[in-house]
PDB file of C-alpha atoms in Angstrom:
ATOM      1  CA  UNK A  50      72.044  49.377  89.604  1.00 84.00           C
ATOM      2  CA  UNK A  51      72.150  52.971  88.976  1.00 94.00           C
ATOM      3  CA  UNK A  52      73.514  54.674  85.804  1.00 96.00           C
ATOM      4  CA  UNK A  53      76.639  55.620  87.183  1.00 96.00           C
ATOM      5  CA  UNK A  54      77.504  52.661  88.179  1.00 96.00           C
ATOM      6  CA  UNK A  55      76.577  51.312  84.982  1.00 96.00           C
ATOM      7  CA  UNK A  56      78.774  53.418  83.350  1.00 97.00           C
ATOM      8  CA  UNK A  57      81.635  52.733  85.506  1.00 97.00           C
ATOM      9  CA  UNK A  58      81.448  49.031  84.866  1.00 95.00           C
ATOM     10  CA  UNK A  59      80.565  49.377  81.102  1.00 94.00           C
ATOM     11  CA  UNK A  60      84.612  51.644  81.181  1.00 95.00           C
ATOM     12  CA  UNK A  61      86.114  49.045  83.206  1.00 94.00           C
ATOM     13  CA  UNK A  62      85.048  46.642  81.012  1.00 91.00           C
ATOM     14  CA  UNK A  63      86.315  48.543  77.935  1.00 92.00           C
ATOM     15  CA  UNK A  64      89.791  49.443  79.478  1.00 93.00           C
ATOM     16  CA  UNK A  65      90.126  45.550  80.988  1.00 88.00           C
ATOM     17  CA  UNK A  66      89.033  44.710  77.069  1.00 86.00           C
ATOM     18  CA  UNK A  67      91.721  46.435  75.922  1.00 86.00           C
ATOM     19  CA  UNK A  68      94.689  45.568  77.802  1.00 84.00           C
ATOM     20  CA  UNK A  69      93.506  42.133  77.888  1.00 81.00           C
ATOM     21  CA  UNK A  70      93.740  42.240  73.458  1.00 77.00           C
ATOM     22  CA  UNK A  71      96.953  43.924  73.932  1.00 76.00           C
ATOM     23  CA  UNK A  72      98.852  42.235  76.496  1.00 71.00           C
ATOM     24  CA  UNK A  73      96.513  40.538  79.420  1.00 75.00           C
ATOM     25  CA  UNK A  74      95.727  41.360  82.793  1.00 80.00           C
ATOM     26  CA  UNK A  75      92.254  42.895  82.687  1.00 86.00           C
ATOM     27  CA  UNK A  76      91.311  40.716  85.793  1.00 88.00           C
ATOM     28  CA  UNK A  77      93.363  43.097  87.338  1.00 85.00           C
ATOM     29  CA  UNK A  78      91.316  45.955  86.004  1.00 91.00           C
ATOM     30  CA  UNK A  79      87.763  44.544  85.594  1.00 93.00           C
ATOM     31  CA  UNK A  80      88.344  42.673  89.437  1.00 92.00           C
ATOM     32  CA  UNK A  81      88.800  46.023  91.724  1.00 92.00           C
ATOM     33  CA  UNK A  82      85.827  47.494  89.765  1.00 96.00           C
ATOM     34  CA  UNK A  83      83.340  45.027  90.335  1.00 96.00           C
ATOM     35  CA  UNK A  84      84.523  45.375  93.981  1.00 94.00           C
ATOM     36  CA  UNK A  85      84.215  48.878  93.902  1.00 96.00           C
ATOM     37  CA  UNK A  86      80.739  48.978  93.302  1.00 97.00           C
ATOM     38  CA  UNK A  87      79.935  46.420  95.955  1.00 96.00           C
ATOM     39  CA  UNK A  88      80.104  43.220  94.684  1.00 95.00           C
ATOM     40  CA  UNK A  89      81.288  40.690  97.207  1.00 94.00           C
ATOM     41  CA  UNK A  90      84.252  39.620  96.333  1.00 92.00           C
ATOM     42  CA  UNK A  91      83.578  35.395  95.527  1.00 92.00           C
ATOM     43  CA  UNK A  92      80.317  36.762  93.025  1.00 93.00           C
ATOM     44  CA  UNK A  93      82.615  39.738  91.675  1.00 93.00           C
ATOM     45  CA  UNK A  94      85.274  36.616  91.031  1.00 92.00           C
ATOM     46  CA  UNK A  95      82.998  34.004  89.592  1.00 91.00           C
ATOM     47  CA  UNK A  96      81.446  36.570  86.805  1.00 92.00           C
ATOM     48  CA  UNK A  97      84.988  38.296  85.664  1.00 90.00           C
ATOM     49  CA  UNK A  98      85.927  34.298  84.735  1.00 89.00           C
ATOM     50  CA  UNK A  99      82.558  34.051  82.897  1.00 88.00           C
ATOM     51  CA  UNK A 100      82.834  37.306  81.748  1.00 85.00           C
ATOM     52  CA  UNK A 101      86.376  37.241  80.262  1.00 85.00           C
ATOM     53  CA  UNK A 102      85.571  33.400  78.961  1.00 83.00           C
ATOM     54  CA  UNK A 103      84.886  34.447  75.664  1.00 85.00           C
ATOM     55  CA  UNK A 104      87.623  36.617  75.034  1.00 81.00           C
ATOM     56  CA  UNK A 105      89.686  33.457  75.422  1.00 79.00           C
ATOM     57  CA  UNK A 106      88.355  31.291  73.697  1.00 84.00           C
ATOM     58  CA  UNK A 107      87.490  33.668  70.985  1.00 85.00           C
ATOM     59  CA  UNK A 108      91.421  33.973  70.413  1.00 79.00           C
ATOM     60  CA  UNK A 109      92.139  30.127  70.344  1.00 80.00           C
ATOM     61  CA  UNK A 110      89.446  29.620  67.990  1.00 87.00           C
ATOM     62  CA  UNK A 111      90.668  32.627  65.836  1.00 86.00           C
ATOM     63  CA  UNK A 112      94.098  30.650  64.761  1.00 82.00           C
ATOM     64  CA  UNK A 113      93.664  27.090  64.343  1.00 86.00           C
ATOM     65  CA  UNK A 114      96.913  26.740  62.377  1.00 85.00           C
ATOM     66  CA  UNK A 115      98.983  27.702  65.738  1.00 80.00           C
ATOM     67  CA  UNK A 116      97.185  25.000  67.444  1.00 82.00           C
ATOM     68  CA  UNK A 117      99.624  22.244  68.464  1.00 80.00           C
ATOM     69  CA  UNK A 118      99.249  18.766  67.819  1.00 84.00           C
ATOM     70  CA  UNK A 119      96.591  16.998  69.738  1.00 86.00           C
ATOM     71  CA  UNK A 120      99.267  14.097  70.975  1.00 88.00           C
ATOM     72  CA  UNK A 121      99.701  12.670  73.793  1.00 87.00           C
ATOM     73  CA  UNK A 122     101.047  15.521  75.862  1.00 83.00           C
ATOM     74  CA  UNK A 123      98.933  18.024  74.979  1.00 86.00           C
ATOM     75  CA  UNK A 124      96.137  15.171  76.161  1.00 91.00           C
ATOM     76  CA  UNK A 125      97.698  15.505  79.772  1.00 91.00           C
ATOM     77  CA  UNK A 126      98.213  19.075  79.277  1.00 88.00           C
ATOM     78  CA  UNK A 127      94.705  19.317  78.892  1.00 92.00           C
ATOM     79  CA  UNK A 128      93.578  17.188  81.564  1.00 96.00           C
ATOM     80  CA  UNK A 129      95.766  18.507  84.336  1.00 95.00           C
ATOM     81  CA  UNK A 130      94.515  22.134  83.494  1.00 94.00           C
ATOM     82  CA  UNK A 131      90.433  20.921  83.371  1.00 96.00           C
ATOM     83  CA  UNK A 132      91.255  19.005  86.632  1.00 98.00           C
ATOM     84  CA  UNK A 133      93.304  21.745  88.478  1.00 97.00           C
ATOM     85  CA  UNK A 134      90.523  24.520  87.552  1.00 96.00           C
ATOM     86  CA  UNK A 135      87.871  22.404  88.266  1.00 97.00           C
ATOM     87  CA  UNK A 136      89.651  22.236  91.843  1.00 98.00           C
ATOM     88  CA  UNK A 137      90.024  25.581  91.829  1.00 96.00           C
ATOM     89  CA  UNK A 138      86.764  26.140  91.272  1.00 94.00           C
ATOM     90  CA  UNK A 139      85.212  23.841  93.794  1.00 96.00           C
ATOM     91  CA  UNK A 140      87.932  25.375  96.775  1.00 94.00           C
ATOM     92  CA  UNK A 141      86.280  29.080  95.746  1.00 92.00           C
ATOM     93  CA  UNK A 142      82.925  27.994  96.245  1.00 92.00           C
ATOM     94  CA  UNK A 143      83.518  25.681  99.091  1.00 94.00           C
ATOM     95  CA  UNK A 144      85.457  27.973 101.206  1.00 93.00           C
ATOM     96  CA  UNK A 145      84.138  30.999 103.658  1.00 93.00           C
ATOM     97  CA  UNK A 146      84.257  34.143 101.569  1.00 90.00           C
ATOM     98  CA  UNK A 147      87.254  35.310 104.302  1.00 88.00           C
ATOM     99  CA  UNK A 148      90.018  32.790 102.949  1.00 90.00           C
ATOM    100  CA  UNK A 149      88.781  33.976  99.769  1.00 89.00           C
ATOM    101  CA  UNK A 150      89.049  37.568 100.767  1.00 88.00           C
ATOM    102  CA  UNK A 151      92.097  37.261 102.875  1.00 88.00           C
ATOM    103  CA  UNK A 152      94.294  36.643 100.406  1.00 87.00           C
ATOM    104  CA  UNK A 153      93.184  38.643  97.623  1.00 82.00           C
ATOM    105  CA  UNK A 154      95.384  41.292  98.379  1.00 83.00           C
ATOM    106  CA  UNK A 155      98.254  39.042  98.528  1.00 86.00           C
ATOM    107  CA  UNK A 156      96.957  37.505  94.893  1.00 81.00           C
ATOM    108  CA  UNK A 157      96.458  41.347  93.120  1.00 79.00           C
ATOM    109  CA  UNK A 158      99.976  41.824  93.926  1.00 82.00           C
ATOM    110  CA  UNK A 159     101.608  38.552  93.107  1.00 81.00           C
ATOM    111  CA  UNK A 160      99.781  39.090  89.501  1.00 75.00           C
ATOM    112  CA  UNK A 161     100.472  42.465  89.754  1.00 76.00           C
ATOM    113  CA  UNK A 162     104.323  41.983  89.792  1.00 80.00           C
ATOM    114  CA  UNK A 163     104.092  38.625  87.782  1.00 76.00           C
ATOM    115  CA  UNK A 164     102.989  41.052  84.999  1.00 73.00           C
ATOM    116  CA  UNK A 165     104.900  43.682  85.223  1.00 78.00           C
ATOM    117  CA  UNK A 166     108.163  41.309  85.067  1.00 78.00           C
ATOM    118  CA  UNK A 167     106.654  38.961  82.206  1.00 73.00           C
ATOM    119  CA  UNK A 168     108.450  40.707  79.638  1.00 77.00           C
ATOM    120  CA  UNK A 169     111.506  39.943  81.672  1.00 81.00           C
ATOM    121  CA  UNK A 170     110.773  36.336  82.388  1.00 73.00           C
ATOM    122  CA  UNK A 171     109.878  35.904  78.649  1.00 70.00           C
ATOM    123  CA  UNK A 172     112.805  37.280  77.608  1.00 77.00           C
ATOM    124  CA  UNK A 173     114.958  35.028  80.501  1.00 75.00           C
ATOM    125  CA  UNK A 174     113.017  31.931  79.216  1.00 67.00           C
ATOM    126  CA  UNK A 175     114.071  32.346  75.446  1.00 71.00           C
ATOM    127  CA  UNK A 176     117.228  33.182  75.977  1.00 77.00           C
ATOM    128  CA  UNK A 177     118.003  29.532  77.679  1.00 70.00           C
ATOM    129  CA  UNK A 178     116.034  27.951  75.140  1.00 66.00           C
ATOM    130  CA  UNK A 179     114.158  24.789  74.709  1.00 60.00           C
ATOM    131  CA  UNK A 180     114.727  22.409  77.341  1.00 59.00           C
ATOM    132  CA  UNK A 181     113.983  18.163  77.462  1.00 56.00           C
ATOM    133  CA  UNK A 182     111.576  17.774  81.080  1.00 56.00           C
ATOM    134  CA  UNK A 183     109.959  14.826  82.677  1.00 56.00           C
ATOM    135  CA  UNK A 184     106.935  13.728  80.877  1.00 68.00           C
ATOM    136  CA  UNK A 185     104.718  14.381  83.765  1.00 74.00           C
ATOM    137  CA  UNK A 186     106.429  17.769  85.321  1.00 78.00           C
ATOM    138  CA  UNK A 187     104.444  19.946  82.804  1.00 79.00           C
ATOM    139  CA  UNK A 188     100.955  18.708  83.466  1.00 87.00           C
ATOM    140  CA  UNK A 189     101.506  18.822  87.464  1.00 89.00           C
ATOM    141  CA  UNK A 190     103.062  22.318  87.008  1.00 87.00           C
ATOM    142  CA  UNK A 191     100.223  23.144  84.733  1.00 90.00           C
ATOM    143  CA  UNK A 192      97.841  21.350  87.210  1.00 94.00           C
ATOM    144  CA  UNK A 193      98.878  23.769  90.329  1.00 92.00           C
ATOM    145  CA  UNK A 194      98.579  26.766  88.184  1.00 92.00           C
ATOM    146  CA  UNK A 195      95.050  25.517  87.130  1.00 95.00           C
ATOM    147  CA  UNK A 196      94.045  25.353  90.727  1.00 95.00           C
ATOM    148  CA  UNK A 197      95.282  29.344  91.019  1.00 91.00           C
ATOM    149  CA  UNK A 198      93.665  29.690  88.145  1.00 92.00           C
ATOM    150  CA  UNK A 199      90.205  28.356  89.397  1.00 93.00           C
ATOM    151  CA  UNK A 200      90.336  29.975  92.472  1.00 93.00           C
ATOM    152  CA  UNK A 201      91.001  33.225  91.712  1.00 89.00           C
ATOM    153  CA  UNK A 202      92.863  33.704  87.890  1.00 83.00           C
ATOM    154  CA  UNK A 203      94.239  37.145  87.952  1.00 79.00           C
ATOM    155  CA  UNK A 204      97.859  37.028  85.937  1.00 75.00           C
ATOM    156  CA  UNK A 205      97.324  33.563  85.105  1.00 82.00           C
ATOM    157  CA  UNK A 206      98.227  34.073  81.584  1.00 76.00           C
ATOM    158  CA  UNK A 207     101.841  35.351  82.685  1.00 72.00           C
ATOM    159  CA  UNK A 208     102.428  32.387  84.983  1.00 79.00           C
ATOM    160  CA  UNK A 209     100.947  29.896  82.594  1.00 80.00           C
ATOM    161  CA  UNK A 210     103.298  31.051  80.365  1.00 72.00           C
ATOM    162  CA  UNK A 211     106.200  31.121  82.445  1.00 70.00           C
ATOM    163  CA  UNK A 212     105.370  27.118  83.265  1.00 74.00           C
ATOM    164  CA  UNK A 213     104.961  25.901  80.094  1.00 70.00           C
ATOM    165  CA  UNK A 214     108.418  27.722  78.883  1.00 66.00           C
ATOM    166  CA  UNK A 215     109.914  25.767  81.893  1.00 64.00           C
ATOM    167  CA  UNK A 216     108.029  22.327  80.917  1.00 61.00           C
ATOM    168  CA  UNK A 217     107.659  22.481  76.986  1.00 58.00           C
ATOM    169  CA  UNK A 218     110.891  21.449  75.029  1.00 55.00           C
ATOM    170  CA  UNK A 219     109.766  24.215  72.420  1.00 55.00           C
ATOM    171  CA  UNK A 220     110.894  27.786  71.632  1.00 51.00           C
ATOM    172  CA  UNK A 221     109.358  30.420  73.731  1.00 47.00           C
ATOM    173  CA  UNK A 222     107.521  31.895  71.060  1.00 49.00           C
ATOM    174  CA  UNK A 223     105.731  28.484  70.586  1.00 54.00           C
ATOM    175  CA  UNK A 224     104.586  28.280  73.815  1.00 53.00           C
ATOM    176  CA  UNK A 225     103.567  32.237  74.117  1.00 52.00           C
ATOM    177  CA  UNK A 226     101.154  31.529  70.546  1.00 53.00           C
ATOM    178  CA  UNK A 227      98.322  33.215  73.119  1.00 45.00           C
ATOM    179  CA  UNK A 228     100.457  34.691  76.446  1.00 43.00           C
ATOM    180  CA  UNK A 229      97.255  35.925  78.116  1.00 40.00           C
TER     181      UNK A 229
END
């Protein structure tokens, strides 16, 4: 890899780094610029996850006093989403690169507009409040969005949060404790 590309990566990185600390989304940054330099596409996938990992888990671990109660929802909660990316996962690697790169396009916009109408959504989702769901709605919701999220991830922070305001009988700002 040559210094210019280098460079290009190591601002890509810093810009995705960024918005992602700010408001999330730097898949949608971090993504095109890994295929820009010639990545192909599944690899240029698979390493943005690894690569924003940390971030993540970095911010849960930075607030334990907003973490919920370990009950028995969140248990399901937390399976559906390790099962559902695990599946996601598995469908990425299993698949032929072209129904990976098919639909990428198609996935960059949906998380494209999914972002740019969060604020919108989040605001939609508050204003109706706190609403009493099926026990198992949320982790199936949650499970889908998983699979998304383990195929391909861009903008899942937006519609992760849009599920869980749908599926979680708790204020908005509860559920949005880490949006992205």
């Amino acid at each position: 890899m040559d210094w210019m590309t280098t460079l290009f990566l190591m601002g890509a990185g810093a810009v995705g780094g960024v918005i992602n600390a700010v408001a999330g989304g730097a898949t949608l940054i971090t993504f095109p610029a890994m295929l820009q330099v010639g990545l192909p596409p599944v690899i240029a996938n698979a390493s943005n996850a690894v690569v924003i990992m940390p971030g993540h888990l970095i911010a849960v671990l930075a607030d334990p006093g907003r973490w919920p109660p370990f009950d028995r929802r969140l248990g399901w909660l937390t399976a559906a989403s390790l099962l559902g990316g695990a599946s996601g996962a598995l469908l990425l690697l299993w698949l032929p690169e072209a129904l990976f790169t098919g639909p990428v396009p198609v996935l960059i916009a949906f998380a494209t507009i999914l972002f740019a109408f969060a604020p919108t959504i989040q605001a939609h989702q508050a204003k109706r409040g706190p609403r009493p769901v099926d026990t198992m709605t949320g982790p199936a919701m949650i499970g889908v969005a998983s699979i998304y999220g383990g195929f391909f991830g861009a903008g899942l922070g937006v519609i992760l949060t849009a599920l869980l305001s749908i599926s979680v009988s708790q204020d908005i700002r509860t559920v949005n404790t880490n949006p992205h």
